[in-house]
CSV table of C-alpha atoms in Angstrom, one decimal:
chain,number,residue,atom,x,y,z
A,1,MET,CA,-86.9,-191.2,4.3
A,2,LYS,CA,-84.9,-188.4,5.9
A,3,ILE,CA,-81.6,-188.5,7.9
A,4,ILE,CA,-81.0,-185.9,10.7
A,5,GLN,CA,-77.3,-185.4,10.3
A,6,HIS,CA,-75.8,-182.9,12.8
A,7,SER,CA,-72.2,-181.7,12.2
A,8,ALA,CA,-69.4,-183.0,14.5
A,9,GLU,CA,-69.1,-179.5,16.0
A,10,VAL,CA,-72.8,-179.2,16.8
A,11,LEU,CA,-72.7,-182.6,18.5
A,12,LYS,CA,-69.5,-181.8,20.4
A,13,VAL,CA,-71.0,-178.6,21.8
A,14,ALA,CA,-74.2,-180.5,22.7
A,15,LEU,CA,-72.2,-183.0,24.6
A,16,VAL,CA,-69.3,-181.1,26.1
A,17,SER,CA,-70.7,-177.5,26.1
A,18,ARG,CA,-69.1,-174.1,25.5
A,19,ASP,CA,-69.6,-173.3,29.2
A,20,PRO,CA,-66.1,-173.5,30.7
A,21,GLN,CA,-67.4,-175.0,33.9
A,22,LEU,CA,-69.2,-177.8,32.1
A,23,ALA,CA,-66.3,-178.4,29.8
A,24,LYS,CA,-64.0,-178.7,32.8
A,25,LEU,CA,-66.4,-181.3,34.3
A,26,TYR,CA,-66.2,-183.2,31.1
A,27,GLU,CA,-62.5,-183.4,31.3
A,28,GLU,CA,-62.9,-185.1,34.7
A,29,PHE,CA,-64.3,-188.3,33.1
A,30,GLU,CA,-61.8,-191.2,32.9
A,31,SER,CA,-60.1,-191.5,29.5
A,32,LYS,CA,-61.9,-194.7,28.7
A,33,GLU,CA,-65.3,-193.0,29.4
A,34,LYS,CA,-64.4,-190.0,27.2
A,35,LEU,CA,-63.4,-192.4,24.5
A,36,LEU,CA,-66.9,-193.8,24.5
A,37,LEU,CA,-68.7,-190.4,24.9
A,38,ASN,CA,-66.6,-188.9,22.1
A,39,GLU,CA,-68.1,-191.4,19.7
A,40,ALA,CA,-71.0,-188.9,19.6
A,41,PHE,CA,-69.1,-186.6,17.2
A,42,GLN,CA,-66.9,-189.1,15.4
A,43,PRO,CA,-67.6,-189.2,11.7
A,44,ASN,CA,-69.2,-192.5,10.6
A,45,SER,CA,-69.3,-193.9,14.2
A,46,VAL,CA,-70.4,-197.5,14.3
A,47,LEU,CA,-71.9,-197.0,17.8
A,48,PHE,CA,-74.1,-193.9,17.6
A,49,LYS,CA,-75.8,-193.3,14.3
A,50,PRO,CA,-77.9,-190.3,13.1
A,51,ILE,CA,-81.7,-190.5,13.5
A,52,THR,CA,-83.6,-191.6,10.4
A,53,LEU,CA,-87.2,-190.4,9.8
A,54,HIS,CA,-89.1,-193.0,7.8
A,55,SER,CA,-92.3,-191.0,7.3
A,56,ASP,CA,-94.2,-187.8,8.1
A,57,SER,CA,-95.9,-189.6,10.9
A,58,ASP,CA,-92.7,-190.1,12.9
A,59,TRP,CA,-92.4,-188.1,16.1
A,60,ILE,CA,-89.9,-185.4,15.0
A,61,SER,CA,-91.9,-184.7,11.8
A,62,SER,CA,-95.2,-184.4,13.5
A,63,HIS,CA,-94.2,-182.9,16.9
A,64,PRO,CA,-91.7,-180.1,16.4
A,65,GLU,CA,-89.9,-179.3,19.6
A,66,PRO,CA,-86.6,-177.6,20.6
A,67,THR,CA,-83.5,-179.7,21.2
A,68,GLN,CA,-82.0,-180.0,24.7
A,69,ASP,CA,-78.2,-180.1,25.0
A,70,PHE,CA,-76.3,-181.0,28.1
A,71,ALA,CA,-75.9,-177.4,29.3
A,72,GLN,CA,-79.7,-176.8,29.0
A,73,PHE,CA,-80.4,-179.9,31.0
A,74,TYR,CA,-77.7,-179.1,33.6
A,75,HIS,CA,-79.0,-175.6,34.3
A,76,ASP,CA,-82.7,-176.4,34.2
A,77,PRO,CA,-84.1,-175.2,37.5
A,78,CYS,CA,-87.2,-177.2,37.2
A,79,ARG,CA,-85.8,-180.7,36.7
A,80,ASN,CA,-86.2,-183.3,39.4
A,81,ARG,CA,-83.1,-184.4,41.3
A,82,PRO,CA,-82.8,-187.6,43.3
A,83,SER,CA,-81.2,-187.4,46.7
A,84,SER,CA,-80.1,-189.6,49.6
A,85,LYS,CA,-83.5,-189.1,51.1
A,86,LYS,CA,-85.4,-189.6,47.8
A,87,SER,CA,-83.6,-192.4,45.9
A,88,LEU,CA,-86.4,-194.9,45.2
A,89,ILE,CA,-88.1,-195.6,41.9
A,90,CYS,CA,-91.4,-197.2,42.8
A,91,VAL,CA,-93.3,-199.2,40.2
A,92,GLN,CA,-97.0,-199.8,40.8
A,93,PRO,CA,-98.6,-202.6,38.8
A,94,ILE,CA,-102.3,-202.0,38.0
A,95,GLY,CA,-104.5,-204.8,36.9
A,96,ALA,CA,-103.5,-208.3,35.6
A,97,PHE,CA,-100.4,-209.0,33.6
A,98,GLY,CA,-100.2,-211.7,31.0
A,99,ASP,CA,-101.5,-215.3,31.0
A,100,SER,CA,-100.8,-218.0,33.5
A,101,ARG,CA,-97.3,-218.8,32.0
A,102,VAL,CA,-95.8,-215.7,33.6
A,103,SER,CA,-97.0,-214.2,36.9
A,104,THR,CA,-97.1,-210.5,37.6
A,105,ASP,CA,-94.3,-211.0,40.1
A,106,VAL,CA,-92.0,-212.6,37.6
A,107,TYR,CA,-92.7,-209.9,34.9
A,108,MET,CA,-92.2,-207.1,37.4
A,109,ASN,CA,-88.9,-208.5,38.7
A,110,TRP,CA,-87.6,-208.5,35.1
A,111,LEU,CA,-88.5,-204.8,34.8
A,112,LYS,CA,-87.0,-204.1,38.2
A,113,ASP,CA,-83.7,-205.7,37.4
A,114,TYR,CA,-83.4,-204.0,34.0
A,115,CYS,CA,-84.5,-200.6,35.4
A,116,GLU,CA,-81.9,-200.8,38.3
A,117,ALA,CA,-79.2,-201.5,35.8
A,118,PHE,CA,-80.3,-198.6,33.6
A,119,TYR,CA,-80.7,-196.1,36.5
A,120,TYR,CA,-77.5,-197.3,38.1
A,121,GLY,CA,-77.3,-196.3,41.8
A,122,LEU,CA,-81.0,-196.1,42.4
A,123,THR,CA,-83.2,-198.8,44.0
A,124,VAL,CA,-86.4,-199.9,42.3
A,125,ARG,CA,-89.2,-201.1,44.5
A,126,ILE,CA,-92.1,-203.1,43.1
A,127,LEU,CA,-95.3,-202.2,45.0
A,128,GLY,CA,-98.0,-204.8,45.5
A,129,PRO,CA,-100.3,-205.1,42.4
A,130,VAL,CA,-103.7,-203.5,42.8
A,131,PRO,CA,-106.9,-204.1,40.8
A,132,VAL,CA,-108.4,-201.4,38.7
A,133,SER,CA,-111.2,-201.0,41.2
A,134,HIS,CA,-108.9,-199.8,43.9
A,135,THR,CA,-107.8,-196.8,41.9
A,136,GLY,CA,-111.3,-195.4,41.5
A,137,CYS,CA,-110.6,-194.4,38.0
A,138,ALA,CA,-113.1,-193.8,35.2
A,139,PHE,CA,-113.1,-196.3,32.3
A,140,ARG,CA,-114.7,-196.8,28.9
A,141,VAL,CA,-114.9,-198.9,25.8
A,142,ASN,CA,-112.9,-197.4,22.9
A,143,GLU,CA,-115.3,-196.7,20.0
A,144,TYR,CA,-112.8,-197.6,17.4
A,145,THR,CA,-110.8,-200.6,18.8
A,146,HIS,CA,-113.6,-201.8,21.1
A,147,ASN,CA,-111.2,-202.6,24.0
A,148,LEU,CA,-111.4,-201.4,27.6
A,149,GLN,CA,-109.5,-198.3,28.5
A,150,ILE,CA,-108.8,-196.6,31.9
A,151,GLN,CA,-108.5,-192.8,32.5
A,152,ALA,CA,-104.8,-191.8,32.8
A,153,GLY,CA,-105.4,-188.6,34.8
A,154,HIS,CA,-107.4,-190.3,37.5
A,155,LEU,CA,-104.6,-192.9,37.8
A,156,LEU,CA,-102.0,-190.1,38.3
A,157,ASN,CA,-104.1,-188.7,41.2
A,158,TYR,CA,-104.2,-192.2,42.7
A,159,LEU,CA,-100.4,-192.6,42.4
A,160,LYS,CA,-99.7,-189.2,44.0
A,161,LYS,CA,-101.4,-190.5,47.1
A,162,LYS,CA,-99.3,-193.7,47.0
A,163,LYS,CA,-96.0,-191.9,46.6
A,164,ALA,CA,-93.7,-192.6,49.6
A,165,LYS,CA,-91.6,-189.9,51.2
A,166,ASP,CA,-88.3,-191.7,50.2
A,167,ALA,CA,-89.5,-192.1,46.5
A,168,PHE,CA,-87.9,-190.1,43.7
A,169,CYS,CA,-90.9,-191.1,41.6
A,170,VAL,CA,-93.7,-193.6,41.4
A,171,VAL,CA,-94.8,-195.0,38.0
A,172,GLY,CA,-97.8,-197.1,37.4
A,173,VAL,CA,-97.7,-199.8,34.7
A,174,THR,CA,-100.7,-201.6,33.3
A,175,MET,CA,-101.7,-204.0,30.5
A,176,ILE,CA,-104.9,-202.1,30.0
A,177,ASP,CA,-105.2,-199.4,27.4
A,178,LEU,CA,-105.2,-195.7,28.5
A,179,TYR,CA,-107.0,-192.5,27.5
A,180,PRO,CA,-106.3,-189.0,28.8
A,181,LYS,CA,-109.7,-187.4,28.1
A,182,GLU,CA,-112.9,-188.3,26.3
A,183,SER,CA,-111.9,-186.5,23.1
A,184,TRP,CA,-108.7,-188.6,22.7
A,185,ASN,CA,-108.5,-192.0,21.1
A,186,PHE,CA,-105.7,-193.3,23.4
A,187,VAL,CA,-102.4,-192.5,25.0
A,188,PHE,CA,-99.4,-194.7,25.6
A,189,GLY,CA,-98.6,-192.9,28.9
A,190,GLN,CA,-98.9,-189.7,30.8
A,191,ALA,CA,-96.7,-188.2,33.5
A,192,SER,CA,-96.6,-185.2,35.9
A,193,LEU,CA,-92.9,-184.2,36.1
A,194,THR,CA,-93.4,-181.8,39.0
A,195,GLU,CA,-95.2,-184.5,41.0
A,196,GLY,CA,-92.8,-187.3,40.0
A,197,VAL,CA,-95.5,-189.7,38.9
A,198,GLY,CA,-96.4,-191.4,35.7
A,199,ILE,CA,-98.7,-194.1,34.3
A,200,PHE,CA,-97.8,-196.2,31.2
A,201,SER,CA,-99.7,-198.9,29.4
A,202,PHE,CA,-98.1,-201.8,27.5
A,203,ALA,CA,-101.4,-202.9,26.0
A,204,ARG,CA,-100.7,-201.7,22.4
A,205,TYR,CA,-97.2,-203.5,22.5
A,206,ASP,CA,-99.1,-206.7,22.0
A,207,SER,CA,-98.4,-207.8,18.4
A,208,ASP,CA,-102.0,-208.7,18.0
A,209,PHE,CA,-103.5,-205.5,19.3
A,210,TYR,CA,-104.5,-204.1,15.9
A,211,SER,CA,-105.5,-207.4,14.4
A,212,ALA,CA,-109.1,-208.3,13.7
A,213,ASN,CA,-108.8,-211.3,16.1
A,214,TYR,CA,-107.6,-209.3,19.1
A,215,LYS,CA,-109.0,-211.0,22.2
A,216,GLY,CA,-109.4,-207.8,24.1
A,217,LYS,CA,-112.3,-206.6,22.0
A,218,LEU,CA,-115.7,-206.3,23.7
A,219,LYS,CA,-118.9,-207.1,21.9
A,220,THR,CA,-120.5,-203.9,23.1
A,221,THR,CA,-119.5,-200.3,22.7
A,222,LYS,CA,-122.2,-199.0,24.9
A,223,LYS,CA,-121.3,-196.8,27.9
A,224,LEU,CA,-120.5,-198.9,30.9
A,225,PRO,CA,-121.9,-198.3,34.4
A,226,PRO,CA,-119.3,-195.9,36.0
A,227,ALA,CA,-118.8,-197.9,39.3
A,228,ASP,CA,-119.1,-201.5,38.0
A,229,TYR,CA,-115.5,-202.7,37.8
A,230,SER,CA,-116.6,-206.3,37.3
A,231,VAL,CA,-116.0,-205.8,33.6
A,232,PHE,CA,-112.3,-206.1,34.4
A,233,ASP,CA,-112.7,-209.5,36.0
A,234,GLY,CA,-111.0,-212.0,33.7
A,235,TYR,CA,-110.4,-209.3,31.1
A,236,TYR,CA,-107.9,-210.3,28.5
A,237,THR,CA,-104.3,-209.3,28.8
A,238,PRO,CA,-101.6,-210.3,26.3
A,239,GLU,CA,-99.1,-213.1,26.7
A,240,ILE,CA,-95.8,-211.8,28.0
A,241,THR,CA,-93.2,-212.6,25.2
A,242,SER,CA,-89.6,-211.4,24.9
A,243,LEU,CA,-90.8,-208.9,22.3
A,244,LEU,CA,-93.3,-207.4,24.7
A,245,LEU,CA,-90.7,-207.4,27.5
A,246,LEU,CA,-88.2,-205.6,25.3
A,247,ARG,CA,-90.8,-203.0,24.4
A,248,SER,CA,-91.7,-202.6,28.1
A,249,CYS,CA,-88.1,-202.0,29.1
A,250,LYS,CA,-87.7,-199.3,26.5
A,251,THR,CA,-90.9,-197.6,27.5
A,252,LEU,CA,-90.3,-197.7,31.2
A,253,THR,CA,-86.8,-196.3,31.0
A,254,HIS,CA,-87.8,-193.7,28.5
A,255,GLU,CA,-90.6,-192.3,30.5
A,256,ILE,CA,-88.7,-192.3,33.8
A,257,GLY,CA,-86.0,-190.4,31.9
A,258,HIS,CA,-88.6,-187.7,31.4
A,259,ILE,CA,-89.2,-187.5,35.1
A,260,PHE,CA,-85.4,-186.9,35.5
A,261,GLY,CA,-85.8,-183.9,33.1
A,262,LEU,CA,-84.5,-185.5,29.9
A,263,HIS,CA,-86.4,-184.2,26.9
A,264,HIS,CA,-86.9,-186.1,23.7
A,265,CYS,CA,-83.6,-186.7,22.0
A,266,GLN,CA,-83.0,-185.3,18.5
A,267,TRP,CA,-79.3,-185.7,18.4
A,268,LEU,CA,-78.6,-189.4,17.6
A,269,GLN,CA,-80.4,-192.7,17.8
A,270,CYS,CA,-81.4,-193.0,21.4
A,271,VAL,CA,-84.0,-194.6,23.7
A,272,MET,CA,-85.1,-191.0,24.6
A,273,GLN,CA,-86.3,-190.4,21.0
A,274,GLY,CA,-90.0,-189.7,20.8
A,275,SER,CA,-92.2,-192.2,19.1
A,276,ASN,CA,-95.5,-191.7,17.5
A,277,HIS,CA,-96.3,-195.3,16.7
A,278,LEU,CA,-95.2,-198.8,17.4
A,279,GLU,CA,-93.0,-199.3,14.4
A,280,GLU,CA,-91.1,-196.1,15.3
A,281,SER,CA,-90.8,-197.2,18.9
A,282,ASP,CA,-89.3,-200.5,17.8
A,283,ARG,CA,-86.6,-198.7,15.9
A,284,ARG,CA,-85.4,-197.0,19.0
A,285,PRO,CA,-82.3,-198.6,20.6
A,286,LEU,CA,-82.3,-199.8,24.2
A,287,ASP,CA,-79.8,-197.3,25.5
A,288,LEU,CA,-78.9,-193.7,25.6
A,289,CYS,CA,-76.8,-191.7,23.1
A,290,PRO,CA,-73.7,-190.0,24.7
A,291,ILE,CA,-75.4,-186.7,25.2
A,292,CYS,CA,-78.3,-188.2,27.1
A,293,LEU,CA,-76.0,-190.5,28.9
A,294,ARG,CA,-74.0,-187.5,30.2
A,295,LYS,CA,-77.3,-186.0,31.4
A,296,LEU,CA,-78.2,-189.1,33.4
A,297,GLN,CA,-74.7,-189.5,34.7
A,298,SER,CA,-74.7,-185.9,36.0
A,299,ALA,CA,-78.0,-186.6,37.8
A,300,LEU,CA,-76.9,-189.9,39.4
A,301,GLY,CA,-73.1,-189.6,39.6
A,302,PHE,CA,-72.3,-193.2,38.4
A,303,LYS,CA,-69.1,-194.3,36.6
A,304,ILE,CA,-70.1,-195.0,33.0
A,305,THR,CA,-68.0,-198.2,32.7
A,306,GLU,CA,-69.6,-199.5,35.9
A,307,ARG,CA,-73.1,-198.9,34.7
A,308,TYR,CA,-72.5,-200.9,31.5
A,309,LYS,CA,-71.2,-203.8,33.5
A,310,ALA,CA,-74.0,-203.6,36.1
A,311,GLY,CA,-76.6,-206.2,36.8
A,312,PRO,CA,-77.8,-208.4,39.6
A,313,PRO,CA,-76.3,-212.0,39.7
A,314,GLY,CA,-78.5,-214.7,38.4
A,315,LEU,CA,-80.6,-212.3,36.3
A,316,CYS,CA,-82.3,-214.6,33.8
A,317,TRP,CA,-84.0,-212.9,30.9
A,318,PRO,CA,-86.7,-214.7,29.1
A,319,THR,CA,-87.2,-218.3,28.4
A,320,LEU,CA,-90.0,-216.7,26.4
A,321,HIS,CA,-89.3,-215.7,22.9
A,322,CYS,CA,-90.0,-213.2,20.2
A,323,PRO,CA,-92.6,-214.7,17.8
A,324,SER,CA,-90.2,-214.1,14.9
A,325,CYS,CA,-87.3,-215.8,16.8
A,326,PRO,CA,-86.8,-219.5,17.8
A,327,PRO,CA,-86.8,-220.2,21.6
A,328,THR,CA,-83.5,-219.8,23.4
A,329,PRO,CA,-82.2,-221.7,26.4
A,330,SER,CA,-82.5,-220.0,29.8
A,331,THR,CA,-79.1,-219.5,31.5
A,332,ALA,CA,-78.0,-217.1,34.2
A,333,HIS,CA,-75.7,-214.2,33.2
A,334,PRO,CA,-74.3,-211.4,35.3
A,335,SER,CA,-75.9,-208.5,33.5
A,336,PRO,CA,-79.1,-207.8,31.5
A,337,LEU,CA,-77.0,-206.8,28.5
A,338,GLN,CA,-75.0,-210.0,28.5
A,339,HIS,CA,-78.0,-212.2,28.7
A,340,PHE,CA,-79.9,-210.4,25.9
A,341,THR,CA,-76.7,-210.7,23.9
A,342,ASN,CA,-75.6,-214.2,24.8
A,343,THR,CA,-79.0,-215.8,24.2
A,344,GLY,CA,-79.0,-214.2,20.8
A,345,PHE,CA,-82.3,-212.5,21.4
A,346,LEU,CA,-81.0,-209.0,20.7
A,347,GLY,CA,-78.9,-210.3,17.8
A,348,ARG,CA,-82.1,-211.2,16.0
A,349,CYS,CA,-84.4,-208.4,17.2
A,350,ARG,CA,-84.2,-204.7,16.7
A,351,GLY,CA,-82.4,-202.7,19.3
A,352,GLY,CA,-79.7,-205.1,20.3
A,353,TRP,CA,-77.0,-204.4,17.8
A,354,ARG,CA,-75.8,-201.1,19.2
A,355,MET,CA,-75.9,-202.2,22.8
A,356,ARG,CA,-73.7,-205.2,21.8
A,357,GLN,CA,-71.3,-202.8,20.0
A,358,VAL,CA,-71.2,-200.4,23.0
A,359,GLU,CA,-70.1,-203.3,25.3
A,360,GLN,CA,-67.5,-204.5,22.8
A,361,ASN,CA,-66.2,-200.9,22.5
A,362,LEU,CA,-66.0,-200.6,26.3
A,363,ASN,CA,-64.1,-203.8,26.5
A,364,SER,CA,-61.6,-202.7,23.9
A,365,VAL,CA,-61.3,-199.3,25.6
A,366,MET,CA,-60.5,-200.9,28.9
A,367,GLU,CA,-57.7,-202.9,27.2
A,368,GLN,CA,-56.2,-199.8,25.8
A,369,VAL,CA,-56.1,-197.8,29.1
């Protein structure tokens, strides 16, 4: 196990910058917002902790890449910027989602509400679900896991054609496993940042995916007829549980963050950390570290305190439950964070502790100012 411990000075420069113009912009934050952001470089902060690598297979160990501080993000000429004419995040469901207990519409509305609170100020539009056959993509049976997979690159081409003029980005989501090319085993997702499109699969977020009894395994591993999409009729998709929903929220916001130009975070524990496997993905918190939060704020222009209190009225997170947690009653709360916290789901599952601490810190900050 290895802890990536940056000095307070390094973290402060990454957040505030030595650039006088950017430092001046930082001073324009409200005092209560700066109090939260400054937690990035406070010794022994209870809100934002250093990244811990558990094995050599973790992302940072196996995928060395340069860090990205706020100044590098701000001055990047290639990053995508939303505008008044391009302010929509479009989500395209592909294939079926879950069993009969939860419809695709219900699941997508959960993702929509969470994503709108995360990318505060933008509107998320859920497009009508399409079957795999409408995309014209290639597909195969994975020779190791024996499950169906669809070709990610072909789906990106399909999404490019679907992208509306007022869309900042369009992202496809599916419960069917993905592969980028024949020589690869699988991929969680793939995106074209220049085109503003991405495709992401939640198939491997099913707790049973790697078990011997996974229901998505096919009896044959033979090459399938290229144009016969009937193999997807009635194909197994996992039950939508709170755990799968939590993992989906993390993945969707992480990948859309890349379309905004945020690189993998290597500063502090953050939803923008890279993940190489499911266990590492589960360790990621739900929200952004202060450095990545400032990046997103500069792109969208929201007030940080308003973002943390955001959420549509009546948003009701799951009556479903994590397999390791007892069921919790379904009651309406004014924000996704409050519902996750008040139902106790995040209190028992990884990822919720820091979000709860952030909200408590914001409340105490507001009382001081």
